[in-house]
Amino acid sequence: MPSKADVKAWKAQLVAQAEQQILKLTDSGQFKQYLNTLAKFHHYSARNIDLIYAQNPQATQVAGFKQWQKAFNRTVNRGAKAIRIAAPIIKKLTPAEQKHLDTTDERAIVGYRYLPVFDVAQTSGEPVLSAKDFVKENLADHQNVTSLYNAFKDYLNQQTDLKVSEVPLATLNGAKGYFQPSTNEIVIGGDEPDNALKLKTLYHEYAHSQLHGLKSAFKDRPRAYQETQAEAVAYVAMQNIGVDTSHYSLGYVATWAKDKAVIHSALSEIQQVSNKVIELSDGLTKQLGLQEAQKEPEHDLKKLSAQELNKFYQRLQQQVQQMTNPQQKTQFKNQLHEIHEEISERTQKQLQAFAEQNPGIKQPESELDQSLKR
């Protein structure tokens, strides 16, 4: 069993590994990979996002060994290497400890332990319902992107102290939009023909308002630093709704400082605003009806093997149990009925064929026949 010193050294090595990965983010390709990780795991702490990225940049959904079995009916593949994330150790405080820590809280974080988790790609079993199963491909439609843009703009105008307005692109001297700290106003080129670019610009300027407004602690950051942060937030927000803007976002990302403290601080700030933007966007897409449950691919039931048909039936049963939308539930139940009918029809045909091939086997009498003999 490893000693406390060994465990401490191993934990320090784990964090150092994450830091080294972060320091390499001056390369645009790696920066994109990190932002993709951020978009996938925006509910995790910055520390755990760093740890996941350092150990497996391609990870999309992680859970513990037993959680995969119990919650998802999946098993971790033999030989899979665990990803370690930090979990807080929470302790109930005694009155003396509360006094020493000068707090009235009954519980406090007294340390962290590093738990093993595995990415979905390291597991096998039943299909997993995750955020990816709420397809946002509808947003690729220009009208739907415009709807989200308008909903976000209306939300900022009506629910925050920001003012969002539009002006002709010709008046912006080549820019797509800007944020004016002195008036707390966001101005967008209203006649921008690319609806995705228009929405991304709104995300970008909103990030400026949150990170670099007059009351922000980060308002004095250098211009290149501010632009990099704002574009990173916009990229993450667009990635979250399924629209890849890397072809113009990454060209916007400036070369980062080599200072470790500055990089960590910047990433933490990006994550905070990205979380906020993602939560707002997810709420708005649901209100607009653009975030719909993923439909099963169309299947020709007649062409499916018996094994494929049974798996399809079991998968749909699981999805029906987890659904909350009545309309979608009814739709999937109808599919279940169709599959059940196909299975019953095949079974009847197989029984009939068996009876024809084996005429000597006496078939069971029907309940009607038996009742007539009584």
CSV table of C-alpha atoms in Angstrom, one decimal:
chain,number,residue,atom,x,y,z
A,1,MET,CA,0.0,0.0,0.0
A,2,PRO,CA,1.5,3.4,-0.9
A,3,SER,CA,2.5,5.7,1.9
A,4,LYS,CA,0.9,9.2,2.4
A,5,ALA,CA,4.0,10.7,1.0
A,6,ASP,CA,3.7,8.6,-2.2
A,7,VAL,CA,0.1,9.6,-2.6
A,8,LYS,CA,0.9,13.3,-2.1
A,9,ALA,CA,3.6,13.1,-4.7
A,10,TRP,CA,1.4,11.3,-7.1
A,11,LYS,CA,-1.4,14.0,-6.7
A,12,ALA,CA,1.2,16.8,-7.2
A,13,GLN,CA,2.4,15.0,-10.3
A,14,LEU,CA,-1.2,14.8,-11.7
A,15,VAL,CA,-1.7,18.6,-11.2
A,16,ALA,CA,1.7,19.4,-12.6
A,17,GLN,CA,0.8,17.3,-15.7
A,18,ALA,CA,-2.3,19.3,-16.2
A,19,GLU,CA,-0.4,22.6,-15.8
A,20,GLN,CA,2.1,21.5,-18.4
A,21,GLN,CA,-0.7,20.8,-20.9
A,22,ILE,CA,-2.2,24.2,-20.2
A,23,LEU,CA,1.2,25.9,-20.8
A,24,LYS,CA,1.2,24.3,-24.3
A,25,LEU,CA,-2.0,26.1,-25.3
A,26,THR,CA,-0.1,28.8,-27.2
A,27,ASP,CA,-0.6,26.6,-30.2
A,28,SER,CA,-4.0,27.3,-31.9
A,29,GLY,CA,-4.7,23.7,-32.6
A,30,GLN,CA,-4.3,22.8,-29.0
A,31,PHE,CA,-6.2,25.8,-27.9
A,32,LYS,CA,-9.1,24.6,-30.0
A,33,GLN,CA,-8.9,21.2,-28.4
A,34,TYR,CA,-9.0,22.7,-25.0
A,35,LEU,CA,-12.0,24.9,-25.8
A,36,ASN,CA,-13.8,21.8,-27.2
A,37,THR,CA,-13.1,20.1,-23.8
A,38,LEU,CA,-14.5,23.1,-22.1
A,39,ALA,CA,-17.7,23.0,-24.2
A,40,LYS,CA,-18.2,19.3,-23.3
A,41,PHE,CA,-17.6,19.6,-19.6
A,42,HIS,CA,-18.8,23.1,-18.7
A,43,HIS,CA,-20.4,21.8,-15.4
A,44,TYR,CA,-17.0,20.7,-14.1
A,45,SER,CA,-14.7,22.9,-12.1
A,46,ALA,CA,-11.8,24.6,-13.9
A,47,ARG,CA,-9.4,22.3,-12.1
A,48,ASN,CA,-11.2,19.1,-13.3
A,49,ILE,CA,-11.5,20.4,-16.8
A,50,ASP,CA,-7.8,20.9,-16.8
A,51,LEU,CA,-7.2,17.4,-15.4
A,52,ILE,CA,-9.6,15.8,-18.0
A,53,TYR,CA,-8.0,17.7,-20.8
A,54,ALA,CA,-4.4,16.8,-19.7
A,55,GLN,CA,-5.2,13.1,-19.5
A,56,ASN,CA,-7.6,12.6,-22.4
A,57,PRO,CA,-8.4,15.6,-24.6
A,58,GLN,CA,-10.9,13.5,-26.6
A,59,ALA,CA,-13.1,12.7,-23.6
A,60,THR,CA,-16.8,13.6,-24.0
A,61,GLN,CA,-18.6,12.1,-21.0
A,62,VAL,CA,-17.0,10.6,-17.8
A,63,ALA,CA,-18.3,8.6,-14.9
A,64,GLY,CA,-17.0,6.2,-12.3
A,65,PHE,CA,-16.7,2.4,-12.8
A,66,LYS,CA,-19.8,1.5,-10.8
A,67,GLN,CA,-21.8,4.5,-12.1
A,68,TRP,CA,-21.4,3.2,-15.7
A,69,GLN,CA,-22.8,-0.1,-14.6
A,70,LYS,CA,-25.7,1.0,-12.4
A,71,ALA,CA,-26.8,4.2,-14.2
A,72,PHE,CA,-26.0,3.4,-17.8
A,73,ASN,CA,-25.9,-0.4,-18.0
A,74,ARG,CA,-22.4,-0.2,-19.5
A,75,THR,CA,-19.1,-1.8,-18.5
A,76,VAL,CA,-15.6,-0.4,-18.6
A,77,ASN,CA,-13.5,-2.1,-21.2
A,78,ARG,CA,-10.7,-4.3,-19.9
A,79,GLY,CA,-7.4,-2.5,-19.7
A,80,ALA,CA,-8.9,1.0,-19.9
A,81,LYS,CA,-6.8,3.7,-18.2
A,82,ALA,CA,-8.7,5.8,-15.7
A,83,ILE,CA,-8.9,9.5,-15.8
A,84,ARG,CA,-8.4,11.1,-12.4
A,85,ILE,CA,-10.5,14.0,-11.2
A,86,ALA,CA,-10.5,15.9,-7.9
A,87,ALA,CA,-13.5,15.4,-5.6
A,88,PRO,CA,-13.9,17.5,-2.4
A,89,ILE,CA,-13.7,15.9,1.0
A,90,ILE,CA,-16.5,17.5,3.0
A,91,LYS,CA,-16.5,17.2,6.8
A,92,LYS,CA,-19.0,18.1,9.5
A,93,LEU,CA,-17.4,20.8,11.7
A,94,THR,CA,-17.4,20.7,15.5
A,95,PRO,CA,-18.2,23.9,17.4
A,96,ALA,CA,-14.5,24.3,18.1
A,97,GLU,CA,-13.6,23.9,14.4
A,98,GLN,CA,-16.3,26.4,13.4
A,99,LYS,CA,-14.8,28.9,15.9
A,100,HIS,CA,-11.2,28.2,14.6
A,101,LEU,CA,-12.3,28.7,11.0
A,102,ASP,CA,-14.5,31.7,11.9
A,103,THR,CA,-17.5,30.3,10.2
A,104,THR,CA,-21.1,29.3,11.0
A,105,ASP,CA,-21.2,26.7,8.3
A,106,GLU,CA,-21.9,23.2,9.5
A,107,ARG,CA,-19.8,21.6,6.9
A,108,ALA,CA,-16.6,22.6,5.1
A,109,ILE,CA,-14.2,21.2,2.4
A,110,VAL,CA,-11.1,19.9,4.2
A,111,GLY,CA,-9.3,18.5,1.2
A,112,TYR,CA,-9.6,16.7,-2.1
A,113,ARG,CA,-9.2,13.1,-3.2
A,114,TYR,CA,-8.6,12.0,-6.7
A,115,LEU,CA,-11.2,9.6,-8.0
A,116,PRO,CA,-10.9,7.4,-11.1
A,117,VAL,CA,-13.4,8.0,-13.9
A,118,PHE,CA,-13.7,6.6,-17.4
A,119,ASP,CA,-14.8,8.2,-20.7
A,120,VAL,CA,-17.8,6.7,-22.5
A,121,ALA,CA,-15.4,5.7,-25.4
A,122,GLN,CA,-13.7,3.4,-22.8
A,123,THR,CA,-17.0,1.5,-22.1
A,124,SER,CA,-19.3,-0.9,-23.9
A,125,GLY,CA,-23.0,-1.6,-23.5
A,126,GLU,CA,-26.4,0.1,-23.9
A,127,PRO,CA,-26.5,3.5,-25.8
A,128,VAL,CA,-26.1,6.5,-23.6
A,129,LEU,CA,-28.5,9.4,-23.4
A,130,SER,CA,-26.5,12.5,-22.9
A,131,ALA,CA,-26.5,16.2,-23.9
A,132,LYS,CA,-25.5,15.0,-27.4
A,133,ASP,CA,-28.8,13.2,-27.7
A,134,PHE,CA,-30.6,16.5,-27.6
A,135,VAL,CA,-29.8,17.4,-31.1
A,136,LYS,CA,-29.2,21.0,-31.9
A,137,GLU,CA,-28.8,20.4,-35.6
A,138,ASN,CA,-32.0,22.4,-36.1
A,139,LEU,CA,-29.9,25.4,-35.2
A,140,ALA,CA,-27.9,24.9,-38.5
A,141,ASP,CA,-31.1,26.3,-40.2
A,142,HIS,CA,-30.7,30.0,-40.8
A,143,GLN,CA,-34.1,30.8,-39.5
A,144,ASN,CA,-33.5,29.0,-36.2
A,145,VAL,CA,-30.1,30.6,-35.7
A,146,THR,CA,-31.8,33.9,-36.2
A,147,SER,CA,-34.5,33.0,-33.7
A,148,LEU,CA,-31.8,32.2,-31.0
A,149,TYR,CA,-30.0,35.4,-31.8
A,150,ASN,CA,-33.2,37.4,-31.4
A,151,ALA,CA,-34.2,35.6,-28.2
A,152,PHE,CA,-30.7,36.2,-26.7
A,153,LYS,CA,-30.8,39.9,-27.8
A,154,ASP,CA,-34.3,40.3,-26.2
A,155,TYR,CA,-33.2,38.6,-23.0
A,156,LEU,CA,-30.2,40.9,-22.6
A,157,ASN,CA,-32.3,44.0,-23.3
A,158,GLN,CA,-35.2,43.0,-21.0
A,159,GLN,CA,-33.5,41.0,-18.2
A,160,THR,CA,-30.1,42.7,-17.8
A,161,ASP,CA,-28.7,46.2,-17.6
A,162,LEU,CA,-27.2,45.8,-21.1
A,163,LYS,CA,-28.5,47.5,-24.1
A,164,VAL,CA,-28.2,45.7,-27.5
A,165,SER,CA,-28.8,47.6,-30.7
A,166,GLU,CA,-28.1,47.1,-34.4
A,167,VAL,CA,-26.5,49.4,-37.0
A,168,PRO,CA,-25.5,48.9,-40.6
A,169,LEU,CA,-22.2,47.1,-41.1
A,170,ALA,CA,-21.0,50.0,-43.3
A,171,THR,CA,-20.9,52.2,-40.2
A,172,LEU,CA,-18.6,49.8,-38.2
A,173,ASN,CA,-15.4,50.3,-40.2
A,174,GLY,CA,-14.9,46.6,-41.0
A,175,ALA,CA,-16.0,45.3,-37.5
A,176,LYS,CA,-19.0,43.0,-36.9
A,177,GLY,CA,-19.9,44.6,-33.7
A,178,TYR,CA,-18.5,46.2,-30.5
A,179,PHE,CA,-19.1,46.6,-26.8
A,180,GLN,CA,-19.1,50.2,-25.3
A,181,PRO,CA,-18.2,50.0,-21.6
A,182,SER,CA,-19.1,53.7,-20.9
A,183,THR,CA,-22.7,53.1,-21.9
A,184,ASN,CA,-22.9,49.3,-21.2
A,185,GLU,CA,-24.1,48.9,-24.8
A,186,ILE,CA,-23.5,46.2,-27.3
A,187,VAL,CA,-23.8,47.2,-31.0
A,188,ILE,CA,-24.2,44.5,-33.7
A,189,GLY,CA,-24.0,44.8,-37.5
A,190,GLY,CA,-27.7,44.1,-38.2
A,191,ASP,CA,-27.3,43.4,-41.9
A,192,GLU,CA,-24.7,40.7,-41.5
A,193,PRO,CA,-25.8,38.0,-44.0
A,194,ASP,CA,-24.2,35.1,-42.1
A,195,ASN,CA,-26.6,34.3,-39.3
A,196,ALA,CA,-24.2,32.1,-37.4
A,197,LEU,CA,-21.5,34.8,-37.5
A,198,LYS,CA,-24.0,37.3,-36.3
A,199,LEU,CA,-24.9,35.1,-33.3
A,200,LYS,CA,-21.2,34.5,-32.6
A,201,THR,CA,-20.6,38.2,-32.6
A,202,LEU,CA,-23.3,38.7,-30.0
A,203,TYR,CA,-21.7,36.0,-27.8
A,204,HIS,CA,-18.3,37.7,-28.3
A,205,GLU,CA,-19.5,41.1,-27.3
A,206,TYR,CA,-21.5,39.7,-24.4
A,207,ALA,CA,-18.3,38.1,-23.2
A,208,HIS,CA,-16.6,41.5,-23.3
A,209,SER,CA,-19.4,43.0,-21.2
A,210,GLN,CA,-18.9,40.4,-18.6
A,211,LEU,CA,-15.1,40.2,-18.5
A,212,HIS,CA,-14.1,43.8,-19.5
A,213,GLY,CA,-16.9,46.1,-18.4
A,214,LEU,CA,-16.2,49.1,-16.2
A,215,LYS,CA,-17.0,47.2,-13.0
A,216,SER,CA,-15.0,44.1,-14.1
A,217,ALA,CA,-11.9,43.1,-12.3
A,218,PHE,CA,-10.3,42.3,-15.7
A,219,LYS,CA,-11.1,45.5,-17.5
A,220,ASP,CA,-7.4,46.5,-17.7
A,221,ARG,CA,-6.3,43.4,-19.5
A,222,PRO,CA,-4.3,44.2,-22.7
A,223,ARG,CA,-6.4,44.4,-25.9
A,224,ALA,CA,-5.1,41.2,-27.5
A,225,TYR,CA,-5.7,39.4,-24.2
A,226,GLN,CA,-9.3,40.7,-24.1
A,227,GLU,CA,-10.1,39.8,-27.7
A,228,THR,CA,-8.7,36.3,-27.2
A,229,GLN,CA,-10.9,35.7,-24.2
A,230,ALA,CA,-14.0,37.0,-25.8
A,231,GLU,CA,-13.5,34.9,-29.0
A,232,ALA,CA,-12.8,31.8,-26.9
A,233,VAL,CA,-16.1,32.3,-25.1
A,234,ALA,CA,-17.9,32.8,-28.4
A,235,TYR,CA,-16.3,29.7,-29.8
A,236,VAL,CA,-17.3,27.5,-26.8
A,237,ALA,CA,-20.9,28.9,-26.9
A,238,MET,CA,-21.3,28.2,-30.6
A,239,GLN,CA,-19.7,24.7,-30.2
A,240,ASN,CA,-22.3,24.0,-27.5
A,241,ILE,CA,-25.1,24.5,-30.0
A,242,GLY,CA,-23.4,22.4,-32.6
A,243,VAL,CA,-22.1,25.2,-34.9
A,244,ASP,CA,-18.4,25.0,-35.6
A,245,THR,CA,-16.9,28.5,-36.0
A,246,SER,CA,-13.2,27.4,-35.9
A,247,HIS,CA,-12.5,28.6,-39.4
A,248,TYR,CA,-12.8,32.2,-38.2
A,249,SER,CA,-12.5,31.9,-34.4
A,250,LEU,CA,-9.0,30.4,-34.2
A,251,GLY,CA,-7.6,33.0,-36.6
A,252,TYR,CA,-8.7,35.6,-34.1
A,253,VAL,CA,-6.9,34.0,-31.1
A,254,ALA,CA,-3.8,36.0,-30.3
A,255,THR,CA,-0.5,34.4,-29.1
A,256,TRP,CA,-0.7,33.9,-25.3
A,257,ALA,CA,1.7,35.0,-22.7
A,258,LYS,CA,4.1,32.3,-21.4
A,259,ASP,CA,3.3,33.3,-17.8
A,260,LYS,CA,1.7,30.3,-16.1
A,261,ALA,CA,-0.3,32.4,-13.6
A,262,VAL,CA,-1.7,34.6,-16.4
A,263,ILE,CA,-2.8,31.5,-18.5
A,264,HIS,CA,-4.5,29.9,-15.6
A,265,SER,CA,-6.3,33.1,-14.7
A,266,ALA,CA,-7.4,33.6,-18.3
A,267,LEU,CA,-8.8,30.1,-18.6
A,268,SER,CA,-10.7,30.4,-15.4
A,269,GLU,CA,-12.3,33.6,-16.6
A,270,ILE,CA,-13.2,32.1,-19.9
A,271,GLN,CA,-14.8,29.1,-18.2
A,272,GLN,CA,-16.9,31.3,-15.8
A,273,VAL,CA,-18.4,33.3,-18.7
A,274,SER,CA,-18.7,30.3,-21.0
A,275,ASN,CA,-20.7,28.5,-18.3
A,276,LYS,CA,-23.1,31.5,-18.0
A,277,VAL,CA,-23.5,31.8,-21.8
A,278,ILE,CA,-24.1,28.0,-22.2
A,279,GLU,CA,-26.8,28.0,-19.5
A,280,LEU,CA,-28.5,31.0,-21.0
A,281,SER,CA,-28.4,29.5,-24.5
A,282,ASP,CA,-29.6,26.1,-23.4
A,283,GLY,CA,-32.6,27.7,-21.7
A,284,LEU,CA,-33.5,29.8,-24.7
A,285,THR,CA,-33.2,26.9,-27.2
A,286,LYS,CA,-35.6,24.9,-25.0
A,287,GLN,CA,-38.0,27.8,-24.9
A,288,LEU,CA,-37.9,28.1,-28.6
A,289,GLY,CA,-38.4,24.4,-29.1
A,290,LEU,CA,-35.1,24.0,-30.9
A,291,GLN,CA,-33.6,21.5,-28.4
A,292,GLU,CA,-35.5,18.3,-29.2
A,293,ALA,CA,-34.9,14.8,-28.2
A,294,GLN,CA,-32.9,12.8,-30.7
A,295,LYS,CA,-35.0,10.7,-33.0
A,296,GLU,CA,-34.1,7.1,-33.6
A,297,PRO,CA,-32.7,6.6,-37.1
A,298,GLU,CA,-35.3,5.3,-39.6
A,299,HIS,CA,-35.2,1.5,-39.7
A,300,ASP,CA,-36.8,-0.9,-42.2
A,301,LEU,CA,-38.1,-3.4,-39.6
A,302,LYS,CA,-38.4,-6.1,-42.3
A,303,LYS,CA,-34.7,-6.0,-43.0
A,304,LEU,CA,-33.5,-6.2,-39.4
A,305,SER,CA,-32.3,-9.5,-38.0
A,306,ALA,CA,-34.0,-10.9,-35.0
A,307,GLN,CA,-31.1,-9.9,-32.7
A,308,GLU,CA,-31.1,-6.3,-34.2
A,309,LEU,CA,-34.8,-6.1,-33.8
A,310,ASN,CA,-34.7,-7.1,-30.1
A,311,LYS,CA,-31.9,-4.7,-29.4
A,312,PHE,CA,-33.8,-1.9,-31.1
A,313,TYR,CA,-36.9,-2.7,-29.0
A,314,GLN,CA,-34.9,-2.7,-25.7
A,315,ARG,CA,-33.2,0.6,-26.5
A,316,LEU,CA,-36.6,2.3,-27.3
A,317,GLN,CA,-38.0,0.9,-24.0
A,318,GLN,CA,-35.2,2.5,-22.0
A,319,GLN,CA,-35.7,5.8,-23.8
A,320,VAL,CA,-39.4,5.8,-23.2
A,321,GLN,CA,-38.8,5.3,-19.5
A,322,GLN,CA,-36.4,8.3,-19.3
A,323,MET,CA,-38.5,10.7,-21.4
A,324,THR,CA,-40.6,13.5,-19.9
A,325,ASN,CA,-42.0,15.1,-23.1
A,326,PRO,CA,-45.5,13.5,-23.6
A,327,GLN,CA,-45.5,14.0,-27.3
A,328,GLN,CA,-42.1,12.4,-27.8
A,329,LYS,CA,-43.1,9.6,-25.4
A,330,THR,CA,-46.2,8.8,-27.5
A,331,GLN,CA,-44.1,8.8,-30.7
A,332,PHE,CA,-41.7,6.3,-29.3
A,333,LYS,CA,-44.5,4.2,-27.8
A,334,ASN,CA,-45.9,4.0,-31.3
A,335,GLN,CA,-42.6,2.8,-32.6
A,336,LEU,CA,-42.5,0.2,-29.8
A,337,HIS,CA,-45.9,-1.1,-30.9
A,338,GLU,CA,-44.7,-1.4,-34.6
A,339,ILE,CA,-41.7,-3.4,-33.5
A,340,HIS,CA,-43.8,-5.6,-31.2
A,341,GLU,CA,-46.2,-6.3,-34.2
A,342,GLU,CA,-43.2,-7.2,-36.4
A,343,ILE,CA,-41.8,-9.6,-33.7
A,344,SER,CA,-45.2,-11.2,-33.2
A,345,GLU,CA,-45.7,-11.6,-37.0
A,346,ARG,CA,-42.3,-13.2,-37.4
A,347,THR,CA,-43.0,-15.6,-34.4
A,348,GLN,CA,-46.3,-16.7,-35.9
A,349,LYS,CA,-44.7,-17.3,-39.3
A,350,GLN,CA,-41.9,-19.4,-37.6
A,351,LEU,CA,-44.4,-21.4,-35.6
A,352,GLN,CA,-46.5,-22.0,-38.8
A,353,ALA,CA,-43.4,-23.1,-40.7
A,354,PHE,CA,-42.4,-25.4,-37.9
A,355,ALA,CA,-45.9,-27.0,-37.8
A,356,GLU,CA,-45.9,-27.6,-41.5
A,357,GLN,CA,-42.4,-29.2,-41.4
A,358,ASN,CA,-43.4,-31.4,-38.5
A,359,PRO,CA,-47.0,-32.6,-39.1
A,360,GLY,CA,-46.7,-35.4,-36.6
A,361,ILE,CA,-46.4,-33.0,-33.7
A,362,LYS,CA,-49.8,-32.4,-32.1
A,363,GLN,CA,-50.5,-28.7,-31.7
A,364,PRO,CA,-52.1,-27.5,-28.4
A,365,GLU,CA,-55.8,-27.0,-28.5
A,366,SER,CA,-57.2,-23.5,-28.3
A,367,GLU,CA,-59.1,-22.3,-25.3
A,368,LEU,CA,-62.3,-22.3,-27.4
A,369,ASP,CA,-61.8,-26.0,-28.4
A,370,GLN,CA,-61.2,-27.0,-24.7
A,371,SER,CA,-64.4,-25.1,-23.6
A,372,LEU,CA,-66.5,-26.9,-26.1
A,373,LYS,CA,-65.4,-30.3,-24.8
A,374,ARG,CA,-66.3,-29.6,-21.2
